[in-house]
XYZ file of C-alpha atoms in Angstrom:
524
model
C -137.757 132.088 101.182
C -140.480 129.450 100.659
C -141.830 129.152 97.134
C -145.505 128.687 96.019
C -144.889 127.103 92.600
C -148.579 125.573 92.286
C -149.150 127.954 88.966
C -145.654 128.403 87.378
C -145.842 130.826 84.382
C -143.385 130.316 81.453
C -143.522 133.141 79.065
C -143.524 133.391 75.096
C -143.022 136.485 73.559
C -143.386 134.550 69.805
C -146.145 135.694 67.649
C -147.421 132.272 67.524
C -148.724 132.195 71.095
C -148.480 136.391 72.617
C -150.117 136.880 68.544
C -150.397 141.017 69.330
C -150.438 140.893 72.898
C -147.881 142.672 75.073
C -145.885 140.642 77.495
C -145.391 143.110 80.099
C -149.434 143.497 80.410
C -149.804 139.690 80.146
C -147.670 139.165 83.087
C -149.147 141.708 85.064
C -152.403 140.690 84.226
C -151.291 136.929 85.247
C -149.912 137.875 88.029
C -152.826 139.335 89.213
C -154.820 136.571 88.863
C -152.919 134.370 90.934
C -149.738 133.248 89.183
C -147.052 132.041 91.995
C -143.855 131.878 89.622
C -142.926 133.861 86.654
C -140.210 132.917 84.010
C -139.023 135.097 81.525
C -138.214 133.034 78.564
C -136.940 134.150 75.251
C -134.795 132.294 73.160
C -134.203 134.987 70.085
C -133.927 138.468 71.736
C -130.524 140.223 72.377
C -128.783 140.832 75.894
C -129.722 144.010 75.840
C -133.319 143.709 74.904
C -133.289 140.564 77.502
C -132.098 142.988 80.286
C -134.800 145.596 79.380
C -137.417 142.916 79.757
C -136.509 140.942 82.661
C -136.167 144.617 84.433
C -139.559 145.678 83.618
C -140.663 142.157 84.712
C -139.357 142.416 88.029
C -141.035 145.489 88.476
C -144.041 143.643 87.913
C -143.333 140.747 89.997
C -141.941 142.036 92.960
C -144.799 143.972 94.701
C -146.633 140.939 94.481
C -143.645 138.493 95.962
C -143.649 136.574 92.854
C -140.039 135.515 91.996
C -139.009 136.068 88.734
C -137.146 133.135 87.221
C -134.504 133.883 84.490
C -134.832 131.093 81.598
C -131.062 129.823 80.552
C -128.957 133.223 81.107
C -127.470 133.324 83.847
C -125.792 136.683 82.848
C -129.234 138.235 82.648
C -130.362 136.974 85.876
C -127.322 138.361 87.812
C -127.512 142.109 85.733
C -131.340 142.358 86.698
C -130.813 140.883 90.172
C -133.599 138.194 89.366
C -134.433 135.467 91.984
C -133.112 132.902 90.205
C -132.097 130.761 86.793
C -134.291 127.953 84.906
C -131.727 125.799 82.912
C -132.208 123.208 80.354
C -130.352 119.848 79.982
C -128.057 121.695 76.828
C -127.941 124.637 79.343
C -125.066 125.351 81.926
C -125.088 122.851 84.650
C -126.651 123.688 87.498
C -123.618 123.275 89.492
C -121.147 125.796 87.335
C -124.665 128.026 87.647
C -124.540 127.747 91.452
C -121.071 129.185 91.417
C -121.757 131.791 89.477
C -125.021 132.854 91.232
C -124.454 132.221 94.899
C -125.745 130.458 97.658
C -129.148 132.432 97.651
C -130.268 132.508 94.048
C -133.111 130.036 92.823
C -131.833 127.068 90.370
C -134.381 125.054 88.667
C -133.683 122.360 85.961
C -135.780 120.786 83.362
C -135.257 116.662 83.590
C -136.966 114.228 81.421
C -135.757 110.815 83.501
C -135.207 110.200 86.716
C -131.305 109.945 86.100
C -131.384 113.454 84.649
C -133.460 114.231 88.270
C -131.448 112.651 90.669
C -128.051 114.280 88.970
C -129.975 117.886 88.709
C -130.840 117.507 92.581
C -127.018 116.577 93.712
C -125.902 119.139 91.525
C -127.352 121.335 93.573
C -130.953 122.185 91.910
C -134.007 123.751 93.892
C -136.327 122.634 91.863
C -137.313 120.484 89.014
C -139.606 121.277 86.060
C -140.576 117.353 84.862
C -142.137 117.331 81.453
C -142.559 116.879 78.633
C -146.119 114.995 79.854
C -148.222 116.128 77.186
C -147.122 117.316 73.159
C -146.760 121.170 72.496
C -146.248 123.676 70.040
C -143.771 125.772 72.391
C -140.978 123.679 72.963
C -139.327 121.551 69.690
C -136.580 119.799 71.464
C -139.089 116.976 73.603
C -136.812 113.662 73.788
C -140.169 112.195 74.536
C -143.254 112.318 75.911
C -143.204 111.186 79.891
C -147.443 111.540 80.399
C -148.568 111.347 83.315
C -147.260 107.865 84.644
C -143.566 108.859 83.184
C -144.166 112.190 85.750
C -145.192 109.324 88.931
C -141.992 107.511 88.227
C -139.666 110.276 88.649
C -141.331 111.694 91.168
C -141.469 108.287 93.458
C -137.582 108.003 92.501
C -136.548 111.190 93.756
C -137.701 110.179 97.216
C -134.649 108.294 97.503
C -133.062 111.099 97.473
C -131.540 112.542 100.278
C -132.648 116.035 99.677
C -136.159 115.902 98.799
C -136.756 119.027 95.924
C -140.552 120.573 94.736
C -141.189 119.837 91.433
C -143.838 121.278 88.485
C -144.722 119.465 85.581
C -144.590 121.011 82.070
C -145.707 120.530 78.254
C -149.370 120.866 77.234
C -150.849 121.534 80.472
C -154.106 123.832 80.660
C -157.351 124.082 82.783
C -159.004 121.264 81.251
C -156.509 118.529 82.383
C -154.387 120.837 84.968
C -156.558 118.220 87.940
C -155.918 115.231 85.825
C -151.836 115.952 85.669
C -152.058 116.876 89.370
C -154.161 113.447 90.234
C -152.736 111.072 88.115
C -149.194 111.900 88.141
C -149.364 111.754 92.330
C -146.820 108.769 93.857
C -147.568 107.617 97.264
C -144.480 109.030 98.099
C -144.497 112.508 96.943
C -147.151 115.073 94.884
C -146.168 117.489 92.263
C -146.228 120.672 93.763
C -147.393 122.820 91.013
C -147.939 122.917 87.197
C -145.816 125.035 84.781
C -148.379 126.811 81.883
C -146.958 128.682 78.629
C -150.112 129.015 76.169
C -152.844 128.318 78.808
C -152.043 131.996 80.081
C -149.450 133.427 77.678
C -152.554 133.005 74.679
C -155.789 133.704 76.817
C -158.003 136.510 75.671
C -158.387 137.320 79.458
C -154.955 136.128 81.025
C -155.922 137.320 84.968
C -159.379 134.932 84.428
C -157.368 132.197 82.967
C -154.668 132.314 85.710
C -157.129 133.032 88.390
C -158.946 129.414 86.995
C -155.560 127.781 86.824
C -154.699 128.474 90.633
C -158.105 127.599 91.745
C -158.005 124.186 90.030
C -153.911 123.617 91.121
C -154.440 124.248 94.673
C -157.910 122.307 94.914
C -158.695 118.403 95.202
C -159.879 117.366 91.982
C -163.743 116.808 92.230
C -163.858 113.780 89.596
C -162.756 111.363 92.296
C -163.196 110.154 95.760
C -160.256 108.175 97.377
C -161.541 105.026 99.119
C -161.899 105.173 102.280
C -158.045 104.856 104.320
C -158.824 101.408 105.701
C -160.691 99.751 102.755
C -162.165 96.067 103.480
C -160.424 93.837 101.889
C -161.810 90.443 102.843
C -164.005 88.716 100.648
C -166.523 87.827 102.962
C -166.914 91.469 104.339
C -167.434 93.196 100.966
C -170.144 90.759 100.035
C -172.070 91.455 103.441
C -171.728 94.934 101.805
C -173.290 94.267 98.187
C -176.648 93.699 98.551
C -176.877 97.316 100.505
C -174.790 99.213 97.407
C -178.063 97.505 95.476
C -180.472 98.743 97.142
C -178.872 102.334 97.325
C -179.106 101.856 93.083
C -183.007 101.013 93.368
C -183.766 103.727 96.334
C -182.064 106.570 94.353
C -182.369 105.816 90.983
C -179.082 107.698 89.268
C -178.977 108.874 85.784
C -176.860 106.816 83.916
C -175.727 108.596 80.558
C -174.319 106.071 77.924
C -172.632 106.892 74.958
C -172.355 103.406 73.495
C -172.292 101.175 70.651
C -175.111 102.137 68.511
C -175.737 98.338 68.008
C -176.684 97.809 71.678
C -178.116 101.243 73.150
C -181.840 99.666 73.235
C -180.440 96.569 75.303
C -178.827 98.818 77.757
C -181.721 101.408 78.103
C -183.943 98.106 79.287
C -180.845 96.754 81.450
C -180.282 100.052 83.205
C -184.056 100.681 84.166
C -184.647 96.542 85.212
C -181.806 97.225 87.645
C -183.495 100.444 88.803
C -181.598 103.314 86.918
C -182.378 105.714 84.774
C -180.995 105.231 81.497
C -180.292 108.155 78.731
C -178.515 107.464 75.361
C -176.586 110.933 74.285
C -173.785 110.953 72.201
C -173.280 114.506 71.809
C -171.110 116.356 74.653
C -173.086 119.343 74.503
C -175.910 117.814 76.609
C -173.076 116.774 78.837
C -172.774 119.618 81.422
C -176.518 119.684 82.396
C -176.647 115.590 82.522
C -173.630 115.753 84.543
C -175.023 118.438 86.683
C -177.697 115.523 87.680
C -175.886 113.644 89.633
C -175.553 110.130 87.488
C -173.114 108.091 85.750
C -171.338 108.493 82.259
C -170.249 105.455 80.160
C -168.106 105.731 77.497
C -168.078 102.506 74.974
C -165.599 102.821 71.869
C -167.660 100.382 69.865
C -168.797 102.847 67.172
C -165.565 104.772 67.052
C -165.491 108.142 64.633
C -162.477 111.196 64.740
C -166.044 113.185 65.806
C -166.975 110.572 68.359
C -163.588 110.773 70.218
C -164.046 114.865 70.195
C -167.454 113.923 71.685
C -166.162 111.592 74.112
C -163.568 113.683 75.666
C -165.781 116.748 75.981
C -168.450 114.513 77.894
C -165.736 112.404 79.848
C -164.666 116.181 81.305
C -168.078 117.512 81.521
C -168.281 114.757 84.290
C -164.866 115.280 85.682
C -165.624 118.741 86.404
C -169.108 117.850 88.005
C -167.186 114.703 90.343
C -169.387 112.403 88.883
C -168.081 108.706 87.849
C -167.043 107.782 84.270
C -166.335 104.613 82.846
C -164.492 103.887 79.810
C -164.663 100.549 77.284
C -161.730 100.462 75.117
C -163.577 98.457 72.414
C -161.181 97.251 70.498
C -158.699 99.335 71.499
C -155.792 97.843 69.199
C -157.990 96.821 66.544
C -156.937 99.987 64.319
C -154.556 102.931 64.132
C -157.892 105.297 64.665
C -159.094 103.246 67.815
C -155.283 103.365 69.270
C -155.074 107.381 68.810
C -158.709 107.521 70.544
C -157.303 105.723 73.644
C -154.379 107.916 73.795
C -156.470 110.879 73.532
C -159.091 109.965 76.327
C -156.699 108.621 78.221
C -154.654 111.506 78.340
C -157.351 114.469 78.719
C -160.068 112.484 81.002
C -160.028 110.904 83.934
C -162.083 107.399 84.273
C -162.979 106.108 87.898
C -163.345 102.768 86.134
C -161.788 101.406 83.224
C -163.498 97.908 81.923
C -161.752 95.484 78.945
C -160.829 92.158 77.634
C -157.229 91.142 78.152
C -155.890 92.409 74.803
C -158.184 96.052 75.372
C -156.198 96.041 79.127
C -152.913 95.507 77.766
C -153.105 98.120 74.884
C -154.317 100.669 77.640
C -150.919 99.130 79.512
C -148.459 100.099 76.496
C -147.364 96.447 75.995
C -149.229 94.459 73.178
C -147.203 93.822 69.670
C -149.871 92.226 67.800
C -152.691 93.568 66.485
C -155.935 93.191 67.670
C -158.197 91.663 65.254
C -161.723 92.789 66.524
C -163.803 92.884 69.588
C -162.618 89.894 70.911
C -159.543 89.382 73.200
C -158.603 86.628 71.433
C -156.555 83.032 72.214
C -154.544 84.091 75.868
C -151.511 82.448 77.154
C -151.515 84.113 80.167
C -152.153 82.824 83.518
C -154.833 83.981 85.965
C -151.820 85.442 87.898
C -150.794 87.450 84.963
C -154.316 88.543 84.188
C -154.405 89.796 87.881
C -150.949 91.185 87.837
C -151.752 93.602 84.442
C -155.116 94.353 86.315
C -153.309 95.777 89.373
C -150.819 97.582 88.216
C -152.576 98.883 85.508
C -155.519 100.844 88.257
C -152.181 101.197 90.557
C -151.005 103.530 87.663
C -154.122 105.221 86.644
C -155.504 105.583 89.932
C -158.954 104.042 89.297
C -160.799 100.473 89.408
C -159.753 98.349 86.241
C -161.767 95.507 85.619
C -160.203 92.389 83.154
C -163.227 90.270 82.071
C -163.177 87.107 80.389
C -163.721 84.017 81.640
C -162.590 84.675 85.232
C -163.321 88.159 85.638
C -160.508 90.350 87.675
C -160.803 93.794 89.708
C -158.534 95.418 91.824
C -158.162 99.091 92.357
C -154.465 98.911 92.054
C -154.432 97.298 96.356
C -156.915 95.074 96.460
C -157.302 92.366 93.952
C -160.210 90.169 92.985
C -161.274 86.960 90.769
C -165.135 86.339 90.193
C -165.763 83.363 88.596
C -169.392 83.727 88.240
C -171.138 84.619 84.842
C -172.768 81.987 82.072
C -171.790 81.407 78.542
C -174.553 82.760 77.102
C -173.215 86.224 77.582
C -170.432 85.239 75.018
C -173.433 84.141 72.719
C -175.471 87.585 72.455
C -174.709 91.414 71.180
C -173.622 93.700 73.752
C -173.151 91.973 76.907
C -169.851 93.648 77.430
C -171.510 96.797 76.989
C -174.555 96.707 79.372
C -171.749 94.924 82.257
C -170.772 98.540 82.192
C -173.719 100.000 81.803
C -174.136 98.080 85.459
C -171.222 99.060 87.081
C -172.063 102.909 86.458
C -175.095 102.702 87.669
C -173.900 101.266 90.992
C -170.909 103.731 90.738
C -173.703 106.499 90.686
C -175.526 105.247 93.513
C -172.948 104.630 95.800
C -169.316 106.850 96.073
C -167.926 105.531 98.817
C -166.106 102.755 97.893
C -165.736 102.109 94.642
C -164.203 98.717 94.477
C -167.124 97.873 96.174
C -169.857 99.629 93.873
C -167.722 98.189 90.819
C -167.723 94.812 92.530
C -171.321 94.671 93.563
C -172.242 95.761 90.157
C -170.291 92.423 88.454
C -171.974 90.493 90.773
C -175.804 91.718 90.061
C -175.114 91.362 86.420
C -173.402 87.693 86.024
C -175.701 85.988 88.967
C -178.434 87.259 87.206
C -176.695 85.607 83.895
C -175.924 82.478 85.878
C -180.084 82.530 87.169
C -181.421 82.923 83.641
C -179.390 79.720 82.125
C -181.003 77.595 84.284
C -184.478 78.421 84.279
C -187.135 75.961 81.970
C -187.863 78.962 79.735
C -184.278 79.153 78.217
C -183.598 77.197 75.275
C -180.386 79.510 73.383
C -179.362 83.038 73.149
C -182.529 84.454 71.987
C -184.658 83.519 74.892
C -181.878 83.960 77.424
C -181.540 87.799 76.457
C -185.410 88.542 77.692
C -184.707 85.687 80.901
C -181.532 87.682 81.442
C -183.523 90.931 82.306
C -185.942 89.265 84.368
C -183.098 87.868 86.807
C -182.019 91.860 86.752
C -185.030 92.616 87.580
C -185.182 89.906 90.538
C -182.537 90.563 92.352
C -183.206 94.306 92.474
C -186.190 93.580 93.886
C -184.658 91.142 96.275
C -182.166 93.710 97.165
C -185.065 96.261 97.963
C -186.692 93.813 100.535
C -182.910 93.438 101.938
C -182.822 89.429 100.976
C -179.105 88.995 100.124
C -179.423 84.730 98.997
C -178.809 85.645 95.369
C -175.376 86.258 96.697
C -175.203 82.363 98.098
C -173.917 82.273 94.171
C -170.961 84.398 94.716
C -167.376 83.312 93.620
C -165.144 85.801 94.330
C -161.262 85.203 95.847
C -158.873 87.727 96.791
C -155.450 87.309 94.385
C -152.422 88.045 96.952
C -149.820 90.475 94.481
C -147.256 92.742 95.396
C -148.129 96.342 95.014
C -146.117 97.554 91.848
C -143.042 99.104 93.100
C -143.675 102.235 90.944
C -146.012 103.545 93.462
């Protein structure tokens, strides 16, 4: 029998998450709604109040050709004739299981590595439950916490298995980040083919709605993203006949573009967003986020003015835009700077989805999981790495998230985790002024918003507009330091928008962009 496991259900009779609720009319309810799996988990209970349960369960389950999974007893399985057995890594093994069960019944196994995987599926497993990705109050034995990119490694390693097995994830997932697990967690190799949910269904005032929104989000492509297109252009000299056009799309529509940024410089980016022809708004609280979403722009997220409120704020806005498929871009300001700054990356990066993320070399490598210093400030500080290594942490770090990254610094470096990029345009006045950082992303939404496409391209033309601009204002008579440059600066904006609208593509004679040849990270 072929399996639907997209919306796994793993019960919990404990007051903690059931509270006064009756299981039996929580699974039926579920089940209704669209569950595909049921298991009947229950660590405390006796046999005989097991066997009662799991009986009345498969009453439940059975009209509606939902198997019913037996968590860790084997016994209990065989006595209620359930489709199959769930074990744990402290549980039998799967293979002593398959000898007692048969040839027929279901196994599944809950693996935390990919060594754990590849001995559950030679043992003889049907399935795998991967997990823990995300930190929950249901389950106290975690040996860690895989997230998302710990689920893509497993699931890329099992393909070199002989006998390819579906999979769910587990631990923490619920509607709100159900798409993101299912997105981000995706190899090229393999998909998960479901999700496993205990309190997103099991503690629901209305468990049919809340299983009836967990299958329609499971079994639907997340609308926060659009996958480039499946031959991309990747020569240099092809995407830059391409900019100018992705800049006049940004003057002839005019997207919203909704920044919640550093309080320092939201006056600087309300002027750079409408000289470039967008239309700027400065909200930092989430609940206007649904209705500005619903208008079709851009969100920008900037960590500058970092608060335990402004990260609530944050992710409620960042998924506001998610659910609406419109573009998000995150600045990690400082990302390692402080133990409140690290916790607010974690937390947006694991509940939102960002189609670009933008940083210095020390922000990048923080998001990466590999910096043991601390990061002093803004600033990325003295570097000892090479160009190569600056491209190499750019790549695999969008490879892994799925997204554009872009490294800026003196050489600025893109890639969307295929292609790979160094612009060496820019001027050193932007390292002289407040908030240049800032309104670069402020940019790169804007041309996000106004064209979906490709969006290397948007992201690159967007770079481009900003620091030939930059590189336009340091030369002109009328710029003598940082304080006239800033007004110049907005000018040159200004200019090439316009020059874009009357299709004259010379400002891009100043162009210096090369492609950086890397090998695609093996993980993917």
């Amino acid at each position: 029998m072929e399996i639907d496991y997209s919306v796994y259900l793993v019960t919990d009779s404990t007051p903690a998450i059931l509270g006064r609720g009756n299981l039996e009319d929580v699974v039926r309810a579920a089940v209704e709604g669209g569950v595909t799996v049921v298991q009947y988990r229950d660590k405390h209970s006796d046999t005989g109040h097991l066997i009662q349960t799991a009986q009345s369960l498969r009453t439940i389950c059975k009209p509606h050709a939902v198997p019913l999974i037996i968590n860790d007893r084997v016994d209990v399985a065989l006595a209620v004739n359930a489709d199959g057995v769930h074990l744990g890594q402290s549980d039998m093994d799967a293979t002593t299981a398959r000898q007692l069960l048969g040839p027929k019944m279901i196994i599944g196994v809950t693996v935390s590595s990919l060594t754990e995987a590849v001995t559950a599926i030679e043992a003889g497993a049907d399935y795998l439950g991967i997990g823990t990705v995300y930190t929950t109050p249901t389950k106290e034995d975690t040996k860690a916490i895989l997230g998302t990119s710990g689920v893509r490694e497993i699931l890329n390693g099992i393909t070199g298995v002989e006998r390819v097995v579906p999979t769910v994830a587990i631990g923490g997932i619920n509607a709100k980040n159900v798409q993101h697990v299912m997105f981000k967690s995706q190899s090229r190799r393999k998909r998960l083919d479901g999700v496993a949910v205990v309190s997103a269904v099991m503690a629901a005032n209305n468990p049919k709605a809340a299983a009836r929104e967990l299958r329609k989000l499971a079994t639907e492509p997340p609308g926060f993203t659009i996958e480039s297109r499946p031959n991309p252009v990747t020569e240099v000299n092809d995407l830059l006949k391409r900019v100018d056009a992705v800049v006049k799309d940004l003057g002839d529509k005019h997207p919203l573009c909704h920044n919640m940024t550093n309080l320092v410089v939201q006056n600087f980016a309300a002027n750079v967003a409408l000289s470039i022809g967008s239309s700027p708004i400065m909200a930092n609280n989430a609940d206007e986020a649904p209705e500005l979403a619903a208008l079709g722009g851009s969100l920008v997220i900037n960590m500058g003015s970092i608060t335990p409120e402004a990260t609530k704020n944050y992710v409620r806005a960042a998924q506001a835009y998610n659910a609406s498929g419109q573009p998000v871009l995150f600045d990690p300001v400082g990302a390692g700077a402080t133990e409140l700054r690290r916790e607010a990356v974690k937390k947006l990066m694991a509940d939102c989805y960002f189609e670009v993320i933008k940083g210095n070399e020390s922000e990048l490598s923080v998001l990466w999981g590999e910096v043991n210093t601390q990061q002093k400030g803004v600033d990325s500080g003295i570097s000892t790495s090479s160009d190569l290594d600056k491209a190499a942490l750019t790549m695999k770090l969008a490879a892994r998230e799925r997204n554009i990254v872009v490294l800026t610094g003196k050489t600025d470096f893109l890639s969307d985790g295929i292609r790979t990029y160094a612009i060496k345009n820019g001027s050193g006045y932007l390292g002289r002024i407040t908030g240049s950082g800032c309104t670069l992303g402020t940019t790169i939404a804007a041309c996000l918003a106004a064209h979906r496409e490709d969006k290397l391209l948007a992201t690159l033309s967007g770079i481009l507009m900003y620091e030939i601009a930059a590189e336009q204002a340091a030369v002109r008579d009328d710029v003598q330091g940082p304080g006239t440059f800033v007004p110049a600066f907005i000018d040159e904006l200004a200019n090439i928008a316009s020059s874009a609208q009357a299709s004259d593509g010379s400002w891009l004679d100043r162009a210096k962009v090369e492609r950086i040849g890397i090998r695609e990270p093996k993980n993917d």
